[in-house]
Amino acid sequence: CAVPPALEAERPEPPVPKVWPDLAVNGAQAAKVHWRSFFPDPHLQSLIELALVNNRDLRIAAARVQEARAQFGLSKAERLPSVGLTGSGAFVTTPADLLSSGSQTSTERYDLGLSLLSYEVDFWGRLSGMTEAARYSYLASEEVRRSVQVSLVADVANAYFTVLQTRDAADMARSTLELRQKSLEVITKGQAIGAAYALEVQTAEALVEGSRSALDGALHQQNLALNRLNFLIGNSLASTPAGGSLTEQGLDAALSPGLPSEVLLLRPDVAAAEQRLLASHANIAAARAAFMPKIMLTATAGLASQGLSNLFSGVAWAFQPSISLPIFDGGRLSSGLELAEARKVVAVAEYEKTVQLAFREVADLLSARATLSRQLKSAQANRATQGKLLEIANARYAIGFASYLDVLEVQRDFISSSQTLLLVRRAQLDTASLLYKALGGGAAP
């Protein structure tokens, strides 16, 4: 008689454009691409496996699923009758002065039977509404767990890329320090024979100290990155993990964003908001049904006698149906319905907000992917050019056509271009893994 309203009848139109602001790249749907296929580095795969087993956030999310499942089981049990086996014995002695007959009496009674304890006939759908709300809450918790898992995979990948980037940066700083120490030795020897000025020596010494400081900073950043990776995987790595460099990660595979309506349905956070919206509808149905009469059934059936010897000779039973209709409750039921309707409004707003945030996240990452692709090409071309300029500067210095200060200046530009290339490649990898996550990577059932 009281059916919960269907989500399709009230689902708000997604408050986002029909297409992405940037042109979509054709490719595989991220939600249908397993993380093993997207992240080809074997060492990164082993780290993700560790995280999926040991990460505490994922454990908490999994426990929440179990909690919601148990709550759903309790709600389903409310719709079924409770039947129990009961047995009892009663021994009553009445003294003579309390009886008109003037003689003491003793009675015995033995009962054995099945009892049906206060079973509510769900004629109006109150219990079914509560059960549906619990089921949708359980499904929402499952979607939250999937969302945590997808986020964890992307976070581990980004932390791994940070470790690789800081490792490469430390190696670059170490090489730079060695190069400038050798340059200082050359300039110092040149000063001894009058081929170099004090300014060149002081400049070389400053560059050496600056390179030493940069190396210390790079090693510190490497330790911080390793600590974050250890936190995510829930384990401790003794040292920087072995693996390919940033240029060997191979995350350049195109992912197709498709249409916004398709992507948003595949994202587990949007699916969780959808399930919570369904749960709010079911709660309204239960609150409405609470205004209707409650039909309760209580029954017993069994055996009764005045002695154990003839217990199985007597049959006893009782059936007690009852009906109650709320007349005045101080506004409790009305307030309950208003509360359920208010929570539905909140669920609708949260659903729309989740959709908007999801759209913005994907749109930002699509734009970043296109921009970083162009930046990477420019950074690679710039580094190649700076490398040629460094070769020319060294050659000019070797034949005396340039001072060593000119060489140091070109070295500085070459090192800067190498660092820029490293940062752009790292940003490109981060964007690829975040786009994989934003498109519901690996979340398709």
Short mmCIF file of C-alpha atoms in Angstrom, two decimals:
data_model
loop_
_atom_site.label_atom_id
_atom_site.label_comp_id
_atom_site.label_asym_id
_atom_site.label_seq_id
_atom_site.Cartn_x
_atom_site.Cartn_y
_atom_site.Cartn_z
CA CYS A 1 0.00 0.00 0.00
CA ALA A 2 2.94 2.37 0.59
CA VAL A 3 5.65 1.82 -2.03
CA PRO A 4 8.95 3.77 -1.67
CA PRO A 5 9.27 6.35 -4.48
CA ALA A 6 11.61 5.26 -7.26
CA LEU A 7 14.88 7.12 -7.71
CA GLU A 8 14.34 7.40 -11.45
CA ALA A 9 11.25 9.53 -10.84
CA GLU A 10 13.13 12.05 -8.69
CA ARG A 11 16.78 11.85 -9.71
CA PRO A 12 17.87 15.42 -10.38
CA GLU A 13 19.29 16.26 -13.77
CA PRO A 14 23.10 16.33 -13.46
CA PRO A 15 24.01 20.03 -13.14
CA VAL A 16 26.94 19.75 -15.57
CA PRO A 17 27.44 20.25 -19.32
CA LYS A 18 26.68 17.42 -21.70
CA VAL A 19 30.27 17.27 -23.02
CA TRP A 20 33.73 17.97 -21.66
CA PRO A 21 35.23 21.39 -22.32
CA ASP A 22 38.24 19.84 -24.11
CA LEU A 23 38.17 17.42 -26.99
CA ALA A 24 38.18 13.85 -25.72
CA VAL A 25 40.91 11.42 -26.73
CA ASN A 26 39.72 8.09 -27.98
CA GLY A 27 40.92 5.17 -25.92
CA ALA A 28 39.92 2.58 -23.35
CA GLN A 29 37.41 3.34 -20.60
CA ALA A 30 39.37 3.81 -17.39
CA ALA A 31 36.71 2.10 -15.27
CA LYS A 32 37.24 -1.09 -17.29
CA VAL A 33 41.06 -0.95 -17.19
CA HIS A 34 42.61 -2.87 -14.29
CA TRP A 35 45.36 -1.06 -12.44
CA ARG A 36 47.82 -3.81 -13.39
CA SER A 37 47.27 -2.96 -17.04
CA PHE A 38 47.53 0.78 -16.50
CA PHE A 39 50.66 0.74 -14.29
CA PRO A 40 53.18 -1.53 -16.06
CA ASP A 41 56.10 -1.10 -13.62
CA PRO A 42 56.40 -4.46 -11.78
CA HIS A 43 57.78 -2.84 -8.64
CA LEU A 44 54.92 -0.36 -8.52
CA GLN A 45 52.49 -3.24 -8.91
CA SER A 46 54.02 -5.00 -5.89
CA LEU A 47 53.72 -1.79 -3.84
CA ILE A 48 50.05 -1.42 -4.78
CA GLU A 49 49.45 -5.03 -3.75
CA LEU A 50 51.02 -4.30 -0.35
CA ALA A 51 48.86 -1.23 0.08
CA LEU A 52 45.67 -3.11 -0.77
CA VAL A 53 46.49 -5.58 1.99
CA ASN A 54 47.98 -3.33 4.68
CA ASN A 55 46.55 0.17 4.26
CA ARG A 56 44.52 1.13 7.33
CA ASP A 57 42.10 3.43 5.51
CA LEU A 58 41.11 0.56 3.24
CA ARG A 59 40.73 -1.73 6.25
CA ILE A 60 38.43 0.80 7.89
CA ALA A 61 36.36 1.10 4.71
CA ALA A 62 36.07 -2.69 4.48
CA ALA A 63 34.99 -2.86 8.12
CA ARG A 64 32.35 -0.20 7.42
CA VAL A 65 30.99 -2.43 4.69
CA GLN A 66 30.73 -5.33 7.13
CA GLU A 67 29.03 -3.04 9.63
CA ALA A 68 26.47 -1.88 7.06
CA ARG A 69 25.90 -5.45 5.92
CA ALA A 70 25.19 -6.53 9.50
CA GLN A 71 22.81 -3.59 9.93
CA PHE A 72 21.03 -4.64 6.76
CA GLY A 73 20.73 -8.18 8.16
CA LEU A 74 19.21 -6.84 11.37
CA SER A 75 16.71 -4.80 9.39
CA LYS A 76 15.68 -7.81 7.30
CA ALA A 77 15.18 -9.84 10.46
CA GLU A 78 12.57 -7.34 11.66
CA ARG A 79 10.30 -8.44 8.81
CA LEU A 80 10.35 -12.10 9.85
CA PRO A 81 8.52 -13.65 12.79
CA SER A 82 10.52 -14.73 15.84
CA VAL A 83 9.67 -18.27 16.88
CA GLY A 84 11.02 -19.80 20.07
CA LEU A 85 10.70 -23.04 21.97
CA THR A 86 9.55 -22.55 25.54
CA GLY A 87 9.21 -24.92 28.42
CA SER A 88 8.04 -24.17 31.95
CA GLY A 89 6.78 -25.72 35.14
CA ALA A 90 4.67 -24.13 37.90
CA PHE A 91 4.22 -25.44 41.47
CA VAL A 92 1.69 -23.63 43.65
CA THR A 93 0.76 -24.46 47.27
CA THR A 94 -2.08 -22.56 48.95
CA PRO A 95 -2.38 -22.72 52.77
CA ALA A 96 -5.64 -23.89 54.32
CA ASP A 97 -6.50 -20.59 56.03
CA LEU A 98 -6.71 -18.87 52.64
CA LEU A 99 -9.22 -21.33 51.24
CA SER A 100 -12.91 -21.69 52.06
CA SER A 101 -12.55 -25.46 52.02
CA GLY A 102 -10.21 -25.27 55.03
CA SER A 103 -7.68 -27.66 53.48
CA GLN A 104 -4.32 -26.95 51.88
CA THR A 105 -4.09 -27.49 48.13
CA SER A 106 -1.14 -28.03 45.79
CA THR A 107 -1.20 -27.71 42.01
CA GLU A 108 1.32 -28.42 39.29
CA ARG A 109 1.42 -27.25 35.67
CA TYR A 110 3.82 -28.14 32.89
CA ASP A 111 4.01 -26.34 29.51
CA LEU A 112 5.99 -27.05 26.36
CA GLY A 113 5.35 -25.10 23.18
CA LEU A 114 6.29 -22.78 20.34
CA SER A 115 5.77 -19.05 20.73
CA LEU A 116 5.43 -16.35 18.06
CA LEU A 117 6.67 -13.15 19.66
CA SER A 118 5.06 -9.87 18.60
CA TYR A 119 5.22 -10.20 14.82
CA GLU A 120 4.26 -7.01 12.97
CA VAL A 121 2.41 -7.52 9.69
CA ASP A 122 4.13 -5.10 7.32
CA PHE A 123 0.89 -4.21 5.54
CA TRP A 124 1.80 -0.56 4.90
CA GLY A 125 5.48 -1.03 4.04
CA ARG A 126 7.04 0.55 7.13
CA LEU A 127 9.45 -2.29 7.77
CA SER A 128 10.17 -2.81 4.07
CA GLY A 129 11.05 0.89 3.78
CA MET A 130 13.47 0.60 6.69
CA THR A 131 14.95 -2.54 5.14
CA GLU A 132 15.41 -0.81 1.77
CA ALA A 133 17.09 2.13 3.48
CA ALA A 134 19.50 -0.25 5.22
CA ARG A 135 20.20 -2.04 1.95
CA TYR A 136 21.00 1.18 0.13
CA SER A 137 23.23 2.27 3.01
CA TYR A 138 25.07 -1.02 2.71
CA LEU A 139 25.49 -0.55 -1.04
CA ALA A 140 26.71 3.02 -0.44
CA SER A 141 29.35 1.74 1.99
CA GLU A 142 30.49 -0.76 -0.64
CA GLU A 143 30.86 2.07 -3.16
CA VAL A 144 32.82 4.06 -0.59
CA ARG A 145 35.17 1.11 -0.16
CA ARG A 146 35.69 0.95 -3.93
CA SER A 147 36.32 4.69 -3.98
CA VAL A 148 38.93 4.35 -1.23
CA GLN A 149 40.58 1.52 -3.16
CA VAL A 150 40.74 3.51 -6.42
CA SER A 151 42.12 6.53 -4.55
CA LEU A 152 44.67 4.36 -2.78
CA VAL A 153 45.97 2.94 -6.06
CA ALA A 154 46.43 6.44 -7.48
CA ASP A 155 48.00 7.73 -4.24
CA VAL A 156 50.53 4.89 -4.14
CA ALA A 157 51.42 5.50 -7.78
CA ASN A 158 51.91 9.23 -7.17
CA ALA A 159 53.98 8.57 -4.06
CA TYR A 160 56.10 6.13 -6.04
CA PHE A 161 56.60 8.70 -8.78
CA THR A 162 57.63 11.23 -6.14
CA VAL A 163 60.23 8.79 -4.80
CA LEU A 164 61.58 8.23 -8.32
CA GLN A 165 61.64 11.96 -9.01
CA THR A 166 63.48 12.76 -5.76
CA ARG A 167 65.88 9.91 -6.46
CA ASP A 168 66.61 11.27 -9.92
CA ALA A 169 66.90 14.79 -8.48
CA ALA A 170 69.38 13.55 -5.86
CA ASP A 171 71.41 11.77 -8.55
CA MET A 172 71.38 14.94 -10.64
CA ALA A 173 72.47 17.04 -7.64
CA ARG A 174 75.23 14.54 -6.86
CA SER A 175 76.48 14.62 -10.44
CA THR A 176 76.34 18.40 -10.45
CA LEU A 177 78.35 18.54 -7.23
CA GLU A 178 81.00 16.22 -8.66
CA LEU A 179 81.16 18.23 -11.87
CA ARG A 180 81.58 21.52 -10.04
CA GLN A 181 84.17 20.09 -7.68
CA LYS A 182 86.21 19.06 -10.71
CA SER A 183 85.70 22.50 -12.20
CA LEU A 184 86.93 24.08 -8.97
CA GLU A 185 90.04 21.92 -9.11
CA VAL A 186 90.70 22.97 -12.70
CA ILE A 187 90.19 26.68 -11.95
CA THR A 188 92.34 26.47 -8.80
CA LYS A 189 95.16 24.93 -10.79
CA GLY A 190 94.67 27.58 -13.45
CA GLN A 191 94.97 30.31 -10.86
CA ALA A 192 98.24 28.82 -9.65
CA ILE A 193 99.74 29.25 -13.12
CA GLY A 194 98.05 32.59 -13.76
CA ALA A 195 95.43 31.26 -16.17
CA ALA A 196 92.44 32.08 -13.98
CA TYR A 197 91.33 34.99 -11.86
CA ALA A 198 90.26 35.03 -8.22
CA LEU A 199 86.72 35.89 -9.30
CA GLU A 200 86.46 32.63 -11.20
CA VAL A 201 87.77 30.69 -8.20
CA GLN A 202 85.29 32.35 -5.82
CA THR A 203 82.47 31.75 -8.25
CA ALA A 204 83.38 28.06 -8.59
CA GLU A 205 83.59 27.68 -4.79
CA ALA A 206 80.15 29.25 -4.37
CA LEU A 207 78.70 26.90 -6.95
CA VAL A 208 80.23 23.92 -5.15
CA GLU A 209 78.69 24.93 -1.83
CA GLY A 210 75.37 25.64 -3.52
CA SER A 211 75.45 22.20 -5.15
CA ARG A 212 76.25 20.57 -1.81
CA SER A 213 73.29 22.31 -0.20
CA ALA A 214 71.04 21.29 -3.10
CA LEU A 215 72.14 17.66 -2.66
CA ASP A 216 71.27 17.74 1.05
CA GLY A 217 67.87 19.20 0.24
CA ALA A 218 67.25 16.56 -2.44
CA LEU A 219 68.14 13.75 -0.01
CA HIS A 220 65.76 15.22 2.58
CA GLN A 221 62.93 15.34 0.04
CA GLN A 222 63.73 11.76 -0.91
CA ASN A 223 63.34 10.64 2.71
CA LEU A 224 60.03 12.49 3.01
CA ALA A 225 58.74 10.86 -0.16
CA LEU A 226 59.81 7.42 1.08
CA ASN A 227 58.06 8.02 4.43
CA ARG A 228 54.82 8.87 2.64
CA LEU A 229 55.08 5.76 0.49
CA ASN A 230 55.67 3.65 3.60
CA PHE A 231 52.58 5.18 5.21
CA LEU A 232 50.39 4.38 2.21
CA ILE A 233 51.52 0.78 1.82
CA GLY A 234 51.30 0.17 5.56
CA ASN A 235 54.80 -1.26 5.63
CA SER A 236 58.38 -0.04 5.81
CA LEU A 237 60.84 -0.08 2.94
CA ALA A 238 64.45 -0.20 4.00
CA SER A 239 65.56 2.00 1.11
CA THR A 240 64.36 3.66 -2.05
CA PRO A 241 62.53 1.03 -4.11
CA ALA A 242 64.19 -0.24 -7.22
CA GLY A 243 62.33 0.38 -10.41
CA GLY A 244 62.35 2.15 -13.71
CA SER A 245 63.01 5.86 -14.01
CA LEU A 246 60.28 8.41 -14.62
CA THR A 247 60.83 8.20 -18.37
CA GLU A 248 60.30 4.42 -18.28
CA GLN A 249 56.89 4.35 -16.59
CA GLY A 250 54.85 4.18 -19.80
CA LEU A 251 51.66 5.85 -18.60
CA ASP A 252 51.03 7.56 -21.90
CA ALA A 253 48.13 5.29 -22.90
CA ALA A 254 45.08 7.30 -23.92
CA LEU A 255 42.04 7.04 -21.68
CA SER A 256 38.66 7.88 -23.16
CA PRO A 257 36.57 10.13 -20.91
CA GLY A 258 33.47 9.43 -23.00
CA LEU A 259 30.38 11.46 -22.15
CA PRO A 260 30.03 13.02 -18.69
CA SER A 261 26.86 11.05 -17.98
CA GLU A 262 28.73 7.78 -18.65
CA VAL A 263 31.76 8.67 -16.55
CA LEU A 264 29.77 9.92 -13.60
CA LEU A 265 27.82 6.68 -13.37
CA LEU A 266 31.08 4.71 -13.23
CA ARG A 267 32.69 6.72 -10.45
CA PRO A 268 32.19 4.97 -7.09
CA ASP A 269 31.82 8.26 -5.16
CA VAL A 270 28.91 9.28 -7.42
CA ALA A 271 27.41 5.81 -7.09
CA ALA A 272 27.68 6.07 -3.29
CA ALA A 273 25.86 9.43 -3.33
CA GLU A 274 23.19 7.83 -5.50
CA GLN A 275 22.69 4.99 -3.04
CA ARG A 276 22.40 7.45 -0.17
CA LEU A 277 19.75 9.31 -2.16
CA LEU A 278 17.82 6.05 -2.58
CA ALA A 279 18.13 5.39 1.14
CA SER A 280 16.63 8.81 1.91
CA HIS A 281 13.64 8.00 -0.31
CA ALA A 282 13.11 4.70 1.48
CA ASN A 283 13.27 6.43 4.87
CA ILE A 284 10.50 8.80 3.76
CA ALA A 285 8.35 5.82 2.80
CA ALA A 286 8.94 4.26 6.23
CA ALA A 287 8.10 7.56 7.97
CA ARG A 288 4.86 7.87 5.99
CA ALA A 289 3.85 4.30 6.80
CA ALA A 290 4.33 5.01 10.51
CA PHE A 291 1.06 7.04 10.39
CA MET A 292 -0.87 3.89 9.43
CA PRO A 293 -2.23 1.28 11.89
CA LYS A 294 0.18 -1.36 13.21
CA ILE A 295 -1.01 -4.94 13.09
CA MET A 296 0.70 -7.19 15.64
CA LEU A 297 0.39 -10.96 15.98
CA THR A 298 1.23 -12.98 19.06
CA ALA A 299 0.59 -16.71 19.23
CA THR A 300 1.60 -19.81 21.14
CA ALA A 301 0.93 -23.48 20.51
CA GLY A 302 2.06 -26.43 22.55
CA LEU A 303 1.31 -28.96 25.27
CA ALA A 304 0.12 -28.45 28.85
CA SER A 305 -0.79 -30.83 31.69
CA GLN A 306 -0.89 -31.17 35.46
CA GLY A 307 1.91 -33.75 35.47
CA LEU A 308 4.95 -34.77 33.49
CA SER A 309 3.54 -38.24 32.91
CA ASN A 310 0.63 -36.99 30.84
CA LEU A 311 2.32 -33.90 29.37
CA PHE A 312 1.78 -35.01 25.78
CA SER A 313 -1.94 -35.64 26.26
CA GLY A 314 -3.10 -32.01 26.35
CA VAL A 315 -2.88 -29.43 23.59
CA ALA A 316 -2.93 -25.71 24.41
CA TRP A 317 -2.77 -22.73 22.09
CA ALA A 318 -3.38 -19.00 22.07
CA PHE A 319 -3.68 -16.46 19.25
CA GLN A 320 -3.68 -12.75 20.08
CA PRO A 321 -3.87 -10.36 17.12
CA SER A 322 -3.91 -6.65 17.90
CA ILE A 323 -4.11 -3.40 15.98
CA SER A 324 -3.06 0.08 17.06
CA LEU A 325 -3.57 3.43 15.41
CA PRO A 326 -1.68 6.53 16.56
CA ILE A 327 -4.06 9.36 17.52
CA PHE A 328 -1.91 11.80 19.46
CA ASP A 329 1.85 11.53 19.94
CA GLY A 330 2.84 15.15 20.44
CA GLY A 331 3.96 15.52 16.82
CA ARG A 332 6.54 12.72 17.01
CA LEU A 333 5.46 11.05 13.76
CA SER A 334 5.11 14.36 11.90
CA SER A 335 8.56 15.42 13.03
CA GLY A 336 9.94 12.06 11.92
CA LEU A 337 8.49 12.57 8.45
CA GLU A 338 9.83 16.13 8.27
CA LEU A 339 13.24 14.85 9.33
CA ALA A 340 13.24 12.19 6.61
CA GLU A 341 12.19 14.72 3.96
CA ALA A 342 14.85 17.20 5.10
CA ARG A 343 17.49 14.48 4.88
CA LYS A 344 16.31 13.71 1.35
CA VAL A 345 16.87 17.35 0.39
CA VAL A 346 20.37 17.10 1.85
CA ALA A 347 21.00 13.85 -0.07
CA VAL A 348 19.87 15.48 -3.33
CA ALA A 349 22.18 18.45 -2.76
CA GLU A 350 25.08 16.16 -1.85
CA TYR A 351 24.44 14.07 -4.97
CA GLU A 352 24.46 17.17 -7.19
CA LYS A 353 27.59 18.49 -5.48
CA THR A 354 29.36 15.16 -5.96
CA VAL A 355 28.46 15.21 -9.65
CA GLN A 356 29.72 18.78 -10.04
CA LEU A 357 32.99 18.04 -8.25
CA ALA A 358 33.51 14.93 -10.35
CA PHE A 359 32.93 16.87 -13.56
CA ARG A 360 35.32 19.64 -12.53
CA GLU A 361 38.00 17.15 -11.51
CA VAL A 362 37.87 15.32 -14.83
CA ALA A 363 37.73 18.56 -16.83
CA ASP A 364 40.77 19.97 -14.98
CA LEU A 365 42.77 16.81 -15.53
CA LEU A 366 41.87 16.62 -19.21
CA SER A 367 43.11 20.18 -19.63
CA ALA A 368 46.28 19.42 -17.64
CA ARG A 369 46.96 16.32 -19.74
CA ALA A 370 46.85 18.31 -22.97
CA THR A 371 48.96 21.15 -21.55
CA LEU A 372 51.60 18.91 -19.98
CA SER A 373 51.98 16.98 -23.22
CA ARG A 374 52.97 20.19 -24.97
CA GLN A 375 55.15 21.29 -22.06
CA LEU A 376 57.02 17.99 -22.09
CA LYS A 377 57.88 18.38 -25.77
CA SER A 378 59.11 21.93 -25.14
CA ALA A 379 61.14 20.84 -22.10
CA GLN A 380 62.75 18.00 -24.05
CA ALA A 381 63.64 20.34 -26.92
CA ASN A 382 65.03 22.94 -24.49
CA ARG A 383 67.19 20.39 -22.71
CA ALA A 384 68.56 19.11 -26.01
CA THR A 385 69.39 22.68 -27.04
CA GLN A 386 71.05 23.42 -23.69
CA GLY A 387 73.09 20.23 -24.05
CA LYS A 388 74.40 21.40 -27.44
CA LEU A 389 75.19 24.85 -26.01
CA LEU A 390 77.15 23.21 -23.20
CA GLU A 391 79.19 21.22 -25.73
CA ILE A 392 79.92 24.41 -27.66
CA ALA A 393 80.88 26.31 -24.50
CA ASN A 394 83.26 23.55 -23.43
CA ALA A 395 84.83 23.50 -26.87
CA ARG A 396 85.24 27.30 -26.89
CA TYR A 397 86.79 27.19 -23.42
CA ALA A 398 89.18 24.43 -24.50
CA ILE A 399 90.61 26.58 -27.28
CA GLY A 400 90.58 29.76 -25.19
CA PHE A 401 87.71 31.54 -26.93
CA ALA A 402 85.58 31.71 -23.74
CA SER A 403 86.15 32.09 -20.01
CA TYR A 404 85.17 29.42 -17.55
CA LEU A 405 82.50 31.73 -16.18
CA ASP A 406 80.77 31.40 -19.53
CA VAL A 407 80.96 27.62 -19.20
CA LEU A 408 79.52 27.75 -15.68
CA GLU A 409 76.65 29.92 -16.88
CA VAL A 410 75.79 27.44 -19.62
CA GLN A 411 76.10 24.59 -17.11
CA ARG A 412 73.60 26.32 -14.86
CA ASP A 413 71.13 26.64 -17.72
CA PHE A 414 71.62 22.98 -18.68
CA ILE A 415 71.03 21.80 -15.11
CA SER A 416 67.94 24.02 -14.84
CA SER A 417 66.52 22.61 -18.07
CA SER A 418 67.17 19.05 -16.83
CA GLN A 419 65.35 19.79 -13.56
CA THR A 420 62.44 21.36 -15.44
CA LEU A 421 62.16 18.30 -17.68
CA LEU A 422 62.13 16.07 -14.59
CA LEU A 423 59.35 18.10 -12.94
CA VAL A 424 57.22 18.19 -16.09
CA ARG A 425 57.51 14.44 -16.57
CA ARG A 426 56.58 13.89 -12.92
CA ALA A 427 53.56 16.20 -13.29
CA GLN A 428 52.53 14.33 -16.43
CA LEU A 429 52.66 10.98 -14.61
CA ASP A 430 50.72 12.38 -11.67
CA THR A 431 48.07 13.73 -14.02
CA ALA A 432 47.79 10.38 -15.80
CA SER A 433 47.26 8.45 -12.56
CA LEU A 434 44.82 11.05 -11.22
CA LEU A 435 42.86 10.99 -14.47
CA TYR A 436 42.71 7.21 -14.23
CA LYS A 437 41.23 7.65 -10.74
CA ALA A 438 38.88 10.49 -11.75
CA LEU A 439 37.44 8.42 -14.59
CA GLY A 440 36.65 5.60 -12.14
CA GLY A 441 39.77 3.59 -12.90
CA GLY A 442 39.30 -0.10 -12.29
CA ALA A 443 35.99 0.54 -10.51
CA ALA A 444 33.73 -1.24 -12.98
CA PRO A 445 32.34 -4.46 -11.46
#
